[in-house]
Short mmCIF file of C-alpha atoms and ligand atoms in Angstrom, two decimals:
data_model
loop_
_atom_site.label_atom_id
_atom_site.label_comp_id
_atom_site.label_asym_id
_atom_site.label_seq_id
_atom_site.Cartn_x
_atom_site.Cartn_y
_atom_site.Cartn_z
CA MET A 1 0.06 0.09 0.06
CA ASP A 2 1.32 3.45 -0.90
CA VAL A 3 0.55 5.51 2.16
CA ILE A 4 0.76 9.26 1.66
CA ILE A 5 -0.76 10.38 5.01
CA LYS A 6 0.19 8.59 8.12
CA VAL A 7 -0.81 9.72 11.63
CA SER A 8 0.38 7.76 14.74
CA GLY A 9 -0.61 8.24 18.28
CA LEU A 10 -1.73 11.76 17.69
CA LYS A 11 -2.87 13.93 20.62
CA LYS A 12 -3.48 17.66 20.79
CA TYR A 13 -4.58 19.50 23.87
CA TYR A 14 -5.32 23.13 24.11
CA LYS A 15 -4.98 25.17 27.29
CA LYS A 16 -7.93 27.47 28.13
CA GLY A 17 -7.10 29.21 31.38
CA LYS A 18 -6.76 26.38 33.95
CA LYS A 19 -8.73 24.00 31.74
CA LEU A 20 -7.15 21.60 29.34
CA ILE A 21 -9.20 20.85 26.24
CA LYS A 22 -8.46 17.60 24.48
CA ALA A 23 -9.14 18.36 20.85
CA ILE A 24 -7.50 15.05 19.62
CA GLY A 25 -7.20 12.25 22.15
CA GLY A 26 -5.15 9.60 20.34
CA VAL A 27 -5.64 9.20 16.55
CA ASP A 28 -3.96 6.69 14.25
CA LEU A 29 -4.79 7.11 10.59
CA GLU A 30 -3.33 5.94 7.16
CA ILE A 31 -4.54 7.18 3.81
CA GLU A 32 -3.41 5.68 0.55
CA ARG A 33 -2.18 7.76 -2.34
CA GLY A 34 -4.84 8.92 -4.79
CA LYS A 35 -7.76 8.26 -2.43
CA PHE A 36 -10.65 10.45 -1.70
CA ALA A 37 -11.05 10.14 2.11
CA VAL A 38 -13.65 11.72 4.41
CA VAL A 39 -13.37 12.33 8.09
CA GLU A 40 -16.97 12.58 9.49
CA GLY A 41 -17.73 13.97 12.89
CA THR A 42 -20.01 16.36 14.77
CA ASP A 43 -19.14 19.89 15.96
CA GLY A 44 -15.99 19.85 18.15
CA ALA A 45 -14.97 16.30 17.16
CA GLY A 46 -11.53 17.59 16.24
CA LYS A 47 -11.73 17.68 12.49
CA THR A 48 -10.24 21.16 11.98
CA THR A 49 -7.54 20.53 14.44
CA LEU A 50 -6.54 17.28 12.60
CA LEU A 51 -6.18 19.05 9.23
CA LYS A 52 -4.33 21.99 10.78
CA ILE A 53 -1.73 19.43 12.30
CA LEU A 54 -1.56 17.75 9.03
CA SER A 55 -0.60 21.01 7.31
CA GLY A 56 1.73 22.19 10.03
CA LEU A 57 -0.44 25.02 10.98
CA GLU A 58 -0.63 23.48 14.45
CA THR A 59 1.87 21.25 16.32
CA PRO A 60 0.84 18.01 18.05
CA THR A 61 1.08 17.56 21.86
CA GLU A 62 2.09 13.99 21.15
CA GLY A 63 2.40 11.55 18.23
CA THR A 64 3.72 11.88 14.70
CA VAL A 65 2.43 13.00 11.42
CA ARG A 66 3.82 12.24 7.93
CA ILE A 67 2.73 13.65 4.62
CA GLY A 68 4.90 11.74 2.09
CA ASN A 69 8.29 11.89 3.55
CA THR A 70 7.68 15.14 5.55
CA ASP A 71 6.82 15.71 9.14
CA PRO A 72 5.08 19.09 8.81
CA GLY A 73 5.58 19.72 12.64
CA LYS A 74 9.40 19.49 12.32
CA LEU A 75 9.63 22.20 9.72
CA ASN A 76 10.54 25.77 10.75
CA GLU A 77 8.02 28.41 9.99
CA GLU A 78 9.49 29.31 6.50
CA GLU A 79 9.94 25.61 5.43
CA ALA A 80 6.37 25.01 6.57
CA ALA A 81 5.04 27.82 4.57
CA VAL A 82 6.92 26.63 1.48
CA PHE A 83 5.74 22.94 2.13
CA ARG A 84 2.05 24.16 2.37
CA ARG A 85 2.35 26.22 -0.75
CA ARG A 86 3.92 23.51 -2.85
CA TYR A 87 2.74 20.22 -1.45
CA LEU A 88 -0.65 20.83 0.15
CA GLY A 89 -3.77 22.58 -0.94
CA PHE A 90 -5.84 23.73 2.17
CA ILE A 91 -9.47 24.68 1.66
CA PHE A 92 -10.30 26.39 4.98
CA GLN A 93 -13.57 26.01 6.75
CA ASP A 94 -14.37 29.75 6.28
CA CYS A 95 -12.78 29.87 2.72
CA ASN A 96 -10.25 32.59 3.85
CA LEU A 97 -10.42 34.64 0.74
CA ILE A 98 -8.77 37.89 0.95
CA PRO A 99 -11.58 40.50 0.50
CA VAL A 100 -9.60 43.34 -1.00
CA LEU A 101 -8.40 40.99 -3.90
CA SER A 102 -10.36 39.92 -6.98
CA VAL A 103 -11.21 36.24 -7.59
CA TRP A 104 -8.27 35.94 -10.04
CA GLU A 105 -5.92 37.60 -7.51
CA ASN A 106 -7.06 35.31 -4.82
CA ILE A 107 -6.63 32.23 -6.96
CA VAL A 108 -2.95 33.14 -7.95
CA PHE A 109 -1.96 34.66 -4.69
CA PRO A 110 -0.10 31.65 -3.44
CA LEU A 111 1.66 31.36 -6.75
CA ALA A 112 2.75 34.99 -6.65
CA LEU A 113 4.02 34.49 -3.06
CA ASP A 114 6.21 31.60 -4.16
CA ARG A 115 7.85 33.85 -6.84
CA ARG A 116 8.25 30.71 -9.07
CA VAL A 117 7.36 30.60 -12.74
CA TRP A 118 3.92 29.19 -12.79
CA ASP A 119 1.89 27.31 -15.35
CA GLU A 120 -0.62 29.66 -16.64
CA ALA A 121 -2.28 27.19 -18.94
CA TYR A 122 -2.76 24.86 -15.97
CA THR A 123 -4.28 27.66 -13.78
CA MET A 124 -6.66 28.50 -16.68
CA GLU A 125 -7.65 24.81 -16.98
CA VAL A 126 -8.52 24.64 -13.28
CA ILE A 127 -10.48 27.92 -13.61
CA ARG A 128 -12.33 26.46 -16.70
CA LEU A 129 -13.01 23.22 -15.05
CA LEU A 130 -14.48 24.84 -12.04
CA GLY A 131 -16.51 27.27 -14.14
CA LEU A 132 -15.04 30.47 -12.73
CA GLU A 133 -14.13 32.31 -16.01
CA LYS A 134 -16.97 34.82 -15.76
CA ILE A 135 -16.27 35.99 -12.19
CA LEU A 136 -12.59 36.48 -12.21
CA ASP A 137 -12.83 40.22 -11.80
CA ALA A 138 -15.45 39.97 -9.03
CA CYS A 139 -14.60 40.75 -5.36
CA PRO A 140 -15.23 37.93 -2.85
CA ASP A 141 -17.96 39.85 -1.10
CA SER A 142 -20.11 39.86 -4.13
CA LEU A 143 -20.03 36.09 -4.50
CA THR A 144 -22.54 33.47 -3.22
CA GLY A 145 -21.31 30.91 -0.51
CA SER A 146 -20.83 28.25 -3.08
CA GLN A 147 -18.90 30.52 -5.42
CA ARG A 148 -16.60 31.53 -2.57
CA ARG A 149 -15.93 27.80 -1.90
CA ILE A 150 -15.19 27.03 -5.46
CA VAL A 151 -12.74 29.90 -5.62
CA ALA A 152 -11.08 28.49 -2.46
CA ILE A 153 -10.90 25.12 -4.27
CA ALA A 154 -9.25 26.79 -7.33
CA ARG A 155 -6.76 28.40 -5.10
CA ALA A 156 -5.89 25.17 -3.51
CA LEU A 157 -5.49 23.52 -6.84
CA VAL A 158 -3.37 25.81 -8.96
CA SER A 159 -0.17 25.16 -7.18
CA ARG A 160 -0.56 21.40 -8.24
CA PRO A 161 -0.46 19.95 -4.71
CA SER A 162 -0.19 16.28 -4.12
CA VAL A 163 -2.57 16.43 -1.15
CA ILE A 164 -5.75 18.45 -0.73
CA LEU A 165 -7.11 19.06 2.71
CA ALA A 166 -10.69 20.51 2.61
CA ASP A 167 -12.29 21.50 5.80
CA GLU A 168 -16.14 21.02 5.51
CA PRO A 169 -16.34 22.36 1.94
CA ALA A 170 -20.04 21.70 1.79
CA GLN A 171 -20.78 23.44 5.03
CA ASP A 172 -23.74 25.97 4.92
CA LEU A 173 -24.53 24.86 1.20
CA ASP A 174 -27.79 23.32 0.29
CA PRO A 175 -27.66 19.60 -0.31
CA ARG A 176 -27.43 19.96 -4.22
CA THR A 177 -24.83 22.65 -4.15
CA GLY A 178 -22.84 20.83 -1.47
CA ASP A 179 -22.91 17.68 -3.53
CA ALA A 180 -21.78 19.65 -6.61
CA VAL A 181 -18.89 21.23 -4.73
CA ILE A 182 -17.61 17.79 -3.38
CA GLY A 183 -18.14 16.25 -6.83
CA LEU A 184 -15.95 19.10 -8.32
CA LEU A 185 -13.24 18.12 -5.66
CA LYS A 186 -13.47 14.43 -6.54
CA MET A 187 -13.29 15.17 -10.28
CA THR A 188 -10.30 17.46 -9.96
CA GLY A 189 -8.62 15.08 -7.57
CA ARG A 190 -8.96 12.41 -10.19
CA GLU A 191 -7.90 14.60 -12.98
CA PHE A 192 -4.81 15.91 -11.34
CA HIS A 193 -3.86 12.68 -9.40
CA GLN A 194 -4.38 14.09 -5.96
CA THR A 195 -5.03 12.58 -2.59
CA ILE A 196 -8.00 14.37 -0.84
CA LEU A 197 -8.89 14.46 2.71
CA LEU A 198 -12.23 16.12 3.39
CA THR A 199 -13.95 16.74 6.62
CA ALA A 200 -17.80 16.71 6.87
CA SER A 201 -20.25 17.14 9.85
CA ASP A 202 -22.93 14.90 8.03
CA ARG A 203 -23.15 12.12 5.43
CA LYS A 204 -23.15 14.53 2.42
CA ALA A 205 -19.77 13.39 1.16
CA ALA A 206 -20.08 9.65 2.22
CA HIS A 207 -21.32 8.34 -1.07
CA MET A 208 -18.49 9.89 -3.00
CA ALA A 209 -15.76 8.74 -0.73
CA ASP A 210 -13.25 5.85 -1.35
CA CYS A 211 -12.92 5.64 2.51
CA ILE A 212 -14.63 7.09 5.47
CA PHE A 213 -13.38 7.67 8.97
CA ALA A 214 -15.78 8.51 11.72
CA MET A 215 -14.39 10.99 14.39
CA ASP A 216 -15.98 11.66 17.85
CA LYS A 217 -14.62 13.63 20.74
CA GLY A 218 -11.06 13.67 19.37
CA ARG A 219 -10.95 9.93 18.43
CA LEU A 220 -11.51 7.95 15.32
CA LEU A 221 -14.14 5.34 15.97
CA SER A 222 -12.85 2.86 13.37
CA GLU A 223 -9.98 0.88 14.91
CA ARG A 224 -6.51 2.14 14.08
CA GLY A 225 -7.83 4.47 11.42
CA ARG A 226 -9.19 1.74 9.13
CA CYS A 227 -11.72 2.72 6.59
CA LEU A 228 -15.35 2.08 7.56
CA CYS A 229 -16.22 1.20 3.87
N1 ATP F 301 -7.21 27.23 19.38
C1 ATP F 301 -7.86 26.59 20.20
N2 ATP F 301 -7.90 26.97 21.59
C2 ATP F 301 -8.66 26.24 22.52
N3 ATP F 301 -9.53 25.26 22.13
C3 ATP F 301 -9.59 24.88 20.81
C4 ATP F 301 -8.79 25.51 19.77
N4 ATP F 301 -9.10 25.08 18.64
C5 ATP F 301 -10.03 24.07 18.87
N5 ATP F 301 -10.37 23.94 20.10
C6 ATP F 301 -11.34 23.05 20.70
O1 ATP F 301 -10.88 21.68 20.40
C7 ATP F 301 -12.00 20.93 20.08
C8 ATP F 301 -11.97 20.47 18.60
O2 ATP F 301 -12.20 21.57 17.79
P1 ATP F 301 -12.06 21.44 16.32
O3 ATP F 301 -12.38 22.95 15.73
O4 ATP F 301 -10.99 20.78 15.82
O5 ATP F 301 -13.51 20.61 15.98
P2 ATP F 301 -14.29 20.52 14.57
O6 ATP F 301 -14.58 19.00 14.51
O7 ATP F 301 -13.48 21.05 13.51
O8 ATP F 301 -15.62 21.23 14.84
P3 ATP F 301 -16.54 21.95 14.03
O9 ATP F 301 -17.51 21.03 13.37
O10 ATP F 301 -17.28 23.01 14.93
O11 ATP F 301 -15.79 22.72 12.91
C9 ATP F 301 -13.23 21.78 20.53
O12 ATP F 301 -13.60 21.53 21.76
C10 ATP F 301 -12.71 23.20 20.28
O13 ATP F 301 -13.43 24.14 21.18
MG1 MG F 302 -14.03 22.54 12.11
#
């Protein structure tokens, strides 16, 4: 099995005043390259924390994480930023678009930050595939919720990452639109040979997943991170 994401004995505790919050209480997880995996769990289950640790935005309290050959938690700040830009596409729960930039500027922002020569034809292909050509000059505030999510997907895709981490991309969307957004992610994942790890608070994404993990109170319910399907 070609494992691209491997999490072992992961724990993450946050301190809130004198209280210790166990966001992740011992997670083992393996995801095979090229799969479309879903972590399902209710509010506060630890889904966002898990994705943040995978991307190096948070460090674990205990345990190890590997994305390919990299442990994101062991990188310094600059290395972690480069790793995220080149290897990972992160679709944030709240999209995180920059309000003062146009749709086009938002999409190419990570490429511009990297100061590398980028593949404009590929960027245009992503934009076409996601149906964003007509709103490239719009500002994020004028978009619908689903358009904002699709822009966030495009921004995550254009740097050709091997792994896409999508935090509840169908949240707040009606079921049909949510399905369409997840379908787009699955389609682009296949098209561009990516591994996708998506979180969801309901069963919206389940029928499209290659594997599903159920998360509750900081733990995966399936034994040792094995798929439930
Ligand atoms: N920075 C933080 N400081 C303190 N507690 C935190 C922090 N981030 C998350 N938590 C707590 O950790 C737990 C897991 O949070 P997390 O956001 O990972 O859950 P989630 O599954 O993404 O929930 P949601 O469905 O609401 O997005 C929650 O109890 C949350 O309040
Ligand atoms: Mg969350």
